[in-house]
């Protein structure tokens, strides 16, 4: 039986580790909590984060890590003997070449088990080489969280993701849901390469088959595909592409792509009347979003809002000013 102080220590460590992997500096420690962060507990924290084989292989953003440990030191230094490895780690960060800083690895903890981590190589820059797809956006976290909370809707289904970006949502679904297959698509070569790298990090055992149109990673059971699908260029969209479900996150932001996007959706609803389509959005510009809803109407597509107001398995910011998940279907 664990006594209450061990439980307190474990909860505190878990909370700190989760905050670290979330990439957040929003934490504070009460004097009683600092008291528990002895050398031994600091060792456990380091082992679960920067000393772990996973983080050594896939390093987190060093700007963030530097700020995180500096903040931790503000709490620790007056009250605790600080673990040497914290200082060593900070020194190693200072030596790092800043050139390598634009890409780093995010470690997204799924659920409560700190071993359930999705590793995504990404940047914090909003636009890289003309694409917004090289970082994981908040809507991707929200959509993955909603899908994991509604796993039954996706069971044994063939899923297609539009505008996947670096692939967090698709990879998380592939890892945690009993789906048949998922095809991650995007229009940018760099993004497609990043998706392939990220699949390889998270499914190192899967074998890769390269076809002329798509790459497929499989464990012999589930298939993860990666394919170029540019909404502006759908003349050659294969007729064999018949997903049961389409998903997308943060793909409604540019007025110029609303029509091509609705056109792609219409192509799929025409091929399969019972297709399910879910799109997660952060509404930055009310006019663009309203224009999207009007464009859906022009394409004879209906939509309904789905409520998702909590963090279940994937942490996302529920306090975002305006967000929504919509389900789209054909009017006929
Ligand atoms: C804001 S990012 C969202 C990425 C990811 N879904 C997420 O939420 O993290 C928008 C994505 O849509 C893709 N995109 C933009 N225009 C596109 C088009 N015409 N065809 C296909 N994908 C497009 C971009 O390359 C980018 O990956």
JSON list of N, CA and C and ligand atoms in Angstrom, two decimals, residues 131-140 161-166 169 185-188 191 229-232 248-251 253 257 284, ligand 1:
[
{"chain": "A", "resi": 131, "resn": "UNK", "atom": "N", "xyz": [4.43, 26.90, -46.34]},
{"chain": "A", "resi": 131, "resn": "UNK", "atom": "CA", "xyz": [3.32, 26.07, -45.84]},
{"chain": "A", "resi": 131, "resn": "UNK", "atom": "C", "xyz": [3.13, 26.28, -44.34]},
{"chain": "A", "resi": 132, "resn": "UNK", "atom": "N", "xyz": [1.84, 26.16, -43.94]},
{"chain": "A", "resi": 132, "resn": "UNK", "atom": "CA", "xyz": [1.52, 26.24, -42.50]},
{"chain": "A", "resi": 132, "resn": "UNK", "atom": "C", "xyz": [1.52, 24.83, -41.89]},
{"chain": "A", "resi": 133, "resn": "UNK", "atom": "N", "xyz": [1.94, 23.85, -42.69]},
{"chain": "A", "resi": 133, "resn": "UNK", "atom": "CA", "xyz": [1.78, 22.46, -42.28]},
{"chain": "A", "resi": 133, "resn": "UNK", "atom": "C", "xyz": [2.91, 21.87, -41.46]},
{"chain": "A", "resi": 134, "resn": "UNK", "atom": "N", "xyz": [3.92, 22.65, -41.09]},
{"chain": "A", "resi": 134, "resn": "UNK", "atom": "CA", "xyz": [5.08, 22.05, -40.42]},
{"chain": "A", "resi": 134, "resn": "UNK", "atom": "C", "xyz": [5.00, 22.11, -38.90]},
{"chain": "A", "resi": 135, "resn": "UNK", "atom": "N", "xyz": [3.85, 22.52, -38.38]},
{"chain": "A", "resi": 135, "resn": "UNK", "atom": "CA", "xyz": [3.67, 22.47, -36.92]},
{"chain": "A", "resi": 135, "resn": "UNK", "atom": "C", "xyz": [2.30, 21.84, -36.61]},
{"chain": "A", "resi": 136, "resn": "UNK", "atom": "N", "xyz": [2.16, 21.36, -35.39]},
{"chain": "A", "resi": 136, "resn": "UNK", "atom": "CA", "xyz": [0.86, 20.82, -34.96]},
{"chain": "A", "resi": 136, "resn": "UNK", "atom": "C", "xyz": [0.04, 21.97, -34.40]},
{"chain": "A", "resi": 137, "resn": "UNK", "atom": "N", "xyz": [-1.13, 22.18, -34.98]},
{"chain": "A", "resi": 137, "resn": "UNK", "atom": "CA", "xyz": [-2.00, 23.28, -34.54]},
{"chain": "A", "resi": 137, "resn": "UNK", "atom": "C", "xyz": [-2.97, 22.75, -33.48]},
{"chain": "A", "resi": 138, "resn": "UNK", "atom": "N", "xyz": [-3.50, 23.70, -32.70]},
{"chain": "A", "resi": 138, "resn": "UNK", "atom": "CA", "xyz": [-4.36, 23.32, -31.57]},
{"chain": "A", "resi": 138, "resn": "UNK", "atom": "C", "xyz": [-5.56, 22.48, -32.03]},
{"chain": "A", "resi": 139, "resn": "UNK", "atom": "N", "xyz": [-6.10, 22.77, -33.21]},
{"chain": "A", "resi": 139, "resn": "UNK", "atom": "CA", "xyz": [-7.27, 22.03, -33.70]},
{"chain": "A", "resi": 139, "resn": "UNK", "atom": "C", "xyz": [-6.93, 20.56, -33.91]},
{"chain": "A", "resi": 140, "resn": "UNK", "atom": "N", "xyz": [-5.66, 20.26, -34.23]},
{"chain": "A", "resi": 140, "resn": "UNK", "atom": "CA", "xyz": [-5.24, 18.87, -34.43]},
{"chain": "A", "resi": 140, "resn": "UNK", "atom": "C", "xyz": [-5.32, 18.11, -33.10]},
{"chain": "A", "resi": 161, "resn": "UNK", "atom": "N", "xyz": [-7.49, 11.73, -44.19]},
{"chain": "A", "resi": 161, "resn": "UNK", "atom": "CA", "xyz": [-7.33, 13.05, -43.56]},
{"chain": "A", "resi": 161, "resn": "UNK", "atom": "C", "xyz": [-6.91, 14.06, -44.61]},
{"chain": "A", "resi": 162, "resn": "UNK", "atom": "N", "xyz": [-7.59, 15.21, -44.62]},
{"chain": "A", "resi": 162, "resn": "UNK", "atom": "CA", "xyz": [-7.26, 16.30, -45.54]},
{"chain": "A", "resi": 162, "resn": "UNK", "atom": "C", "xyz": [-6.34, 17.30, -44.84]},
{"chain": "A", "resi": 163, "resn": "UNK", "atom": "N", "xyz": [-5.33, 17.78, -45.52]},
{"chain": "A", "resi": 163, "resn": "UNK", "atom": "CA", "xyz": [-4.42, 18.80, -44.95]},
{"chain": "A", "resi": 163, "resn": "UNK", "atom": "C", "xyz": [-3.83, 18.35, -43.63]},
{"chain": "A", "resi": 164, "resn": "UNK", "atom": "N", "xyz": [-3.17, 17.19, -43.65]},
{"chain": "A", "resi": 164, "resn": "UNK", "atom": "CA", "xyz": [-2.72, 16.55, -42.41]},
{"chain": "A", "resi": 164, "resn": "UNK", "atom": "C", "xyz": [-1.64, 17.31, -41.66]},
{"chain": "A", "resi": 165, "resn": "UNK", "atom": "N", "xyz": [-0.90, 18.20, -42.36]},
{"chain": "A", "resi": 165, "resn": "UNK", "atom": "CA", "xyz": [0.25, 18.81, -41.69]},
{"chain": "A", "resi": 165, "resn": "UNK", "atom": "C", "xyz": [1.24, 17.72, -41.28]},
{"chain": "A", "resi": 166, "resn": "UNK", "atom": "N", "xyz": [1.95, 17.93, -40.18]},
{"chain": "A", "resi": 166, "resn": "UNK", "atom": "CA", "xyz": [2.99, 16.97, -39.78]},
{"chain": "A", "resi": 166, "resn": "UNK", "atom": "C", "xyz": [2.44, 15.62, -39.31]},
{"chain": "A", "resi": 169, "resn": "UNK", "atom": "N", "xyz": [-2.62, 14.15, -35.75]},
{"chain": "A", "resi": 169, "resn": "UNK", "atom": "CA", "xyz": [-3.96, 13.56, -35.55]},
{"chain": "A", "resi": 169, "resn": "UNK", "atom": "C", "xyz": [-4.03, 12.16, -36.17]},
{"chain": "A", "resi": 185, "resn": "UNK", "atom": "N", "xyz": [-3.08, 13.04, -46.05]},
{"chain": "A", "resi": 185, "resn": "UNK", "atom": "CA", "xyz": [-2.82, 13.74, -47.32]},
{"chain": "A", "resi": 185, "resn": "UNK", "atom": "C", "xyz": [-2.47, 15.20, -47.07]},
{"chain": "A", "resi": 186, "resn": "UNK", "atom": "N", "xyz": [-1.79, 15.77, -48.03]},
{"chain": "A", "resi": 186, "resn": "UNK", "atom": "CA", "xyz": [-1.46, 17.19, -47.99]},
{"chain": "A", "resi": 186, "resn": "UNK", "atom": "C", "xyz": [-1.00, 17.59, -49.39]},
{"chain": "A", "resi": 187, "resn": "UNK", "atom": "N", "xyz": [-0.78, 18.91, -49.58]},
{"chain": "A", "resi": 187, "resn": "UNK", "atom": "CA", "xyz": [-0.41, 19.35, -50.93]},
{"chain": "A", "resi": 187, "resn": "UNK", "atom": "C", "xyz": [1.06, 19.71, -51.04]},
{"chain": "A", "resi": 188, "resn": "UNK", "atom": "N", "xyz": [1.79, 19.69, -49.91]},
{"chain": "A", "resi": 188, "resn": "UNK", "atom": "CA", "xyz": [3.16, 20.21, -49.92]},
{"chain": "A", "resi": 188, "resn": "UNK", "atom": "C", "xyz": [4.15, 19.08, -49.73]},
{"chain": "A", "resi": 191, "resn": "UNK", "atom": "N", "xyz": [5.81, 18.76, -46.34]},
{"chain": "A", "resi": 191, "resn": "UNK", "atom": "CA", "xyz": [4.88, 18.26, -45.32]},
{"chain": "A", "resi": 191, "resn": "UNK", "atom": "C", "xyz": [4.74, 16.74, -45.46]},
{"chain": "A", "resi": 229, "resn": "UNK", "atom": "N", "xyz": [-2.54, 15.15, -51.97]},
{"chain": "A", "resi": 229, "resn": "UNK", "atom": "CA", "xyz": [-3.91, 15.46, -52.40]},
{"chain": "A", "resi": 229, "resn": "UNK", "atom": "C", "xyz": [-4.06, 16.97, -52.30]},
{"chain": "A", "resi": 230, "resn": "UNK", "atom": "N", "xyz": [-3.98, 17.59, -53.47]},
{"chain": "A", "resi": 230, "resn": "UNK", "atom": "CA", "xyz": [-4.08, 19.06, -53.54]},
{"chain": "A", "resi": 230, "resn": "UNK", "atom": "C", "xyz": [-5.51, 19.39, -53.94]},
{"chain": "A", "resi": 231, "resn": "UNK", "atom": "N", "xyz": [-6.22, 20.11, -53.07]},
{"chain": "A", "resi": 231, "resn": "UNK", "atom": "CA", "xyz": [-7.63, 20.42, -53.34]},
{"chain": "A", "resi": 231, "resn": "UNK", "atom": "C", "xyz": [-7.79, 21.23, -54.64]},
{"chain": "A", "resi": 232, "resn": "UNK", "atom": "N", "xyz": [-6.72, 21.90, -55.03]},
{"chain": "A", "resi": 232, "resn": "UNK", "atom": "CA", "xyz": [-6.78, 22.70, -56.26]},
{"chain": "A", "resi": 232, "resn": "UNK", "atom": "C", "xyz": [-6.56, 21.87, -57.51]},
{"chain": "A", "resi": 248, "resn": "UNK", "atom": "N", "xyz": [-10.38, 16.44, -40.83]},
{"chain": "A", "resi": 248, "resn": "UNK", "atom": "CA", "xyz": [-9.46, 17.54, -41.14]},
{"chain": "A", "resi": 248, "resn": "UNK", "atom": "C", "xyz": [-9.42, 18.48, -39.96]},
{"chain": "A", "resi": 249, "resn": "UNK", "atom": "N", "xyz": [-8.25, 19.07, -39.71]},
{"chain": "A", "resi": 249, "resn": "UNK", "atom": "CA", "xyz": [-8.17, 20.06, -38.63]},
{"chain": "A", "resi": 249, "resn": "UNK", "atom": "C", "xyz": [-7.44, 21.30, -39.13]},
{"chain": "A", "resi": 250, "resn": "UNK", "atom": "N", "xyz": [-7.98, 22.44, -38.73]},
{"chain": "A", "resi": 250, "resn": "UNK", "atom": "CA", "xyz": [-7.43, 23.74, -39.10]},
{"chain": "A", "resi": 250, "resn": "UNK", "atom": "C", "xyz": [-7.15, 23.85, -40.60]},
{"chain": "A", "resi": 251, "resn": "UNK", "atom": "N", "xyz": [-8.15, 23.52, -41.38]},
{"chain": "A", "resi": 251, "resn": "UNK", "atom": "CA", "xyz": [-7.99, 23.62, -42.84]},
{"chain": "A", "resi": 251, "resn": "UNK", "atom": "C", "xyz": [-8.86, 24.75, -43.41]},
{"chain": "A", "resi": 253, "resn": "UNK", "atom": "N", "xyz": [-8.93, 28.43, -43.27]},
{"chain": "A", "resi": 253, "resn": "UNK", "atom": "CA", "xyz": [-8.30, 29.67, -42.81]},
{"chain": "A", "resi": 253, "resn": "UNK", "atom": "C", "xyz": [-8.00, 30.61, -43.95]},
{"chain": "A", "resi": 257, "resn": "UNK", "atom": "N", "xyz": [-9.07, 28.95, -50.56]},
{"chain": "A", "resi": 257, "resn": "UNK", "atom": "CA", "xyz": [-9.14, 27.49, -50.71]},
{"chain": "A", "resi": 257, "resn": "UNK", "atom": "C", "xyz": [-10.50, 26.91, -50.29]},
{"chain": "A", "resi": 284, "resn": "UNK", "atom": "N", "xyz": [-10.36, 31.95, -36.21]},
{"chain": "A", "resi": 284, "resn": "UNK", "atom": "CA", "xyz": [-9.56, 33.17, -36.02]},
{"chain": "A", "resi": 284, "resn": "UNK", "atom": "C", "xyz": [-10.24, 34.34, -36.70]},
{"chain": "B", "resi": 1, "resn": "LIG", "atom": "C1", "xyz": [-3.00, 25.17, -40.62]},
{"chain": "B", "resi": 1, "resn": "LIG", "atom": "S1", "xyz": [-2.32, 23.73, -41.33]},
{"chain": "B", "resi": 1, "resn": "LIG", "atom": "C2", "xyz": [-3.10, 22.46, -40.38]},
{"chain": "B", "resi": 1, "resn": "LIG", "atom": "C3", "xyz": [-2.28, 21.22, -40.33]},
{"chain": "B", "resi": 1, "resn": "LIG", "atom": "C4", "xyz": [-2.85, 20.13, -39.43]},
{"chain": "B", "resi": 1, "resn": "LIG", "atom": "N1", "xyz": [-4.12, 19.65, -39.92]},
{"chain": "B", "resi": 1, "resn": "LIG", "atom": "C5", "xyz": [-2.99, 20.63, -38.01]},
{"chain": "B", "resi": 1, "resn": "LIG", "atom": "O1", "xyz": [-4.11, 20.97, -37.59]},
{"chain": "B", "resi": 1, "resn": "LIG", "atom": "O2", "xyz": [-1.97, 20.69, -37.32]},
{"chain": "B", "resi": 1, "resn": "LIG", "atom": "C6", "xyz": [-3.18, 23.63, -42.89]},
{"chain": "B", "resi": 1, "resn": "LIG", "atom": "C7", "xyz": [-2.76, 22.44, -43.74]},
{"chain": "B", "resi": 1, "resn": "LIG", "atom": "O3", "xyz": [-3.54, 22.43, -44.93]},
{"chain": "B", "resi": 1, "resn": "LIG", "atom": "C8", "xyz": [-2.70, 22.16, -46.03]},
{"chain": "B", "resi": 1, "resn": "LIG", "atom": "N2", "xyz": [-3.26, 22.75, -47.25]},
{"chain": "B", "resi": 1, "resn": "LIG", "atom": "C9", "xyz": [-3.39, 24.06, -47.56]},
{"chain": "B", "resi": 1, "resn": "LIG", "atom": "N3", "xyz": [-3.88, 24.22, -48.80]},
{"chain": "B", "resi": 1, "resn": "LIG", "atom": "C10", "xyz": [-4.06, 22.96, -49.29]},
{"chain": "B", "resi": 1, "resn": "LIG", "atom": "C11", "xyz": [-4.52, 22.45, -50.55]},
{"chain": "B", "resi": 1, "resn": "LIG", "atom": "N4", "xyz": [-4.89, 23.28, -51.54]},
{"chain": "B", "resi": 1, "resn": "LIG", "atom": "N5", "xyz": [-4.59, 21.12, -50.70]},
{"chain": "B", "resi": 1, "resn": "LIG", "atom": "C12", "xyz": [-4.23, 20.29, -49.70]},
{"chain": "B", "resi": 1, "resn": "LIG", "atom": "N6", "xyz": [-3.76, 20.70, -48.51]},
{"chain": "B", "resi": 1, "resn": "LIG", "atom": "C13", "xyz": [-3.68, 22.03, -48.31]},
{"chain": "B", "resi": 1, "resn": "LIG", "atom": "C14", "xyz": [-1.37, 22.80, -45.65]},
{"chain": "B", "resi": 1, "resn": "LIG", "atom": "O4", "xyz": [-0.27, 22.28, -46.38]},
{"chain": "B", "resi": 1, "resn": "LIG", "atom": "C15", "xyz": [-1.30, 22.50, -44.17]},
{"chain": "B", "resi": 1, "resn": "LIG", "atom": "O5", "xyz": [-0.69, 21.27, -43.91]}
]
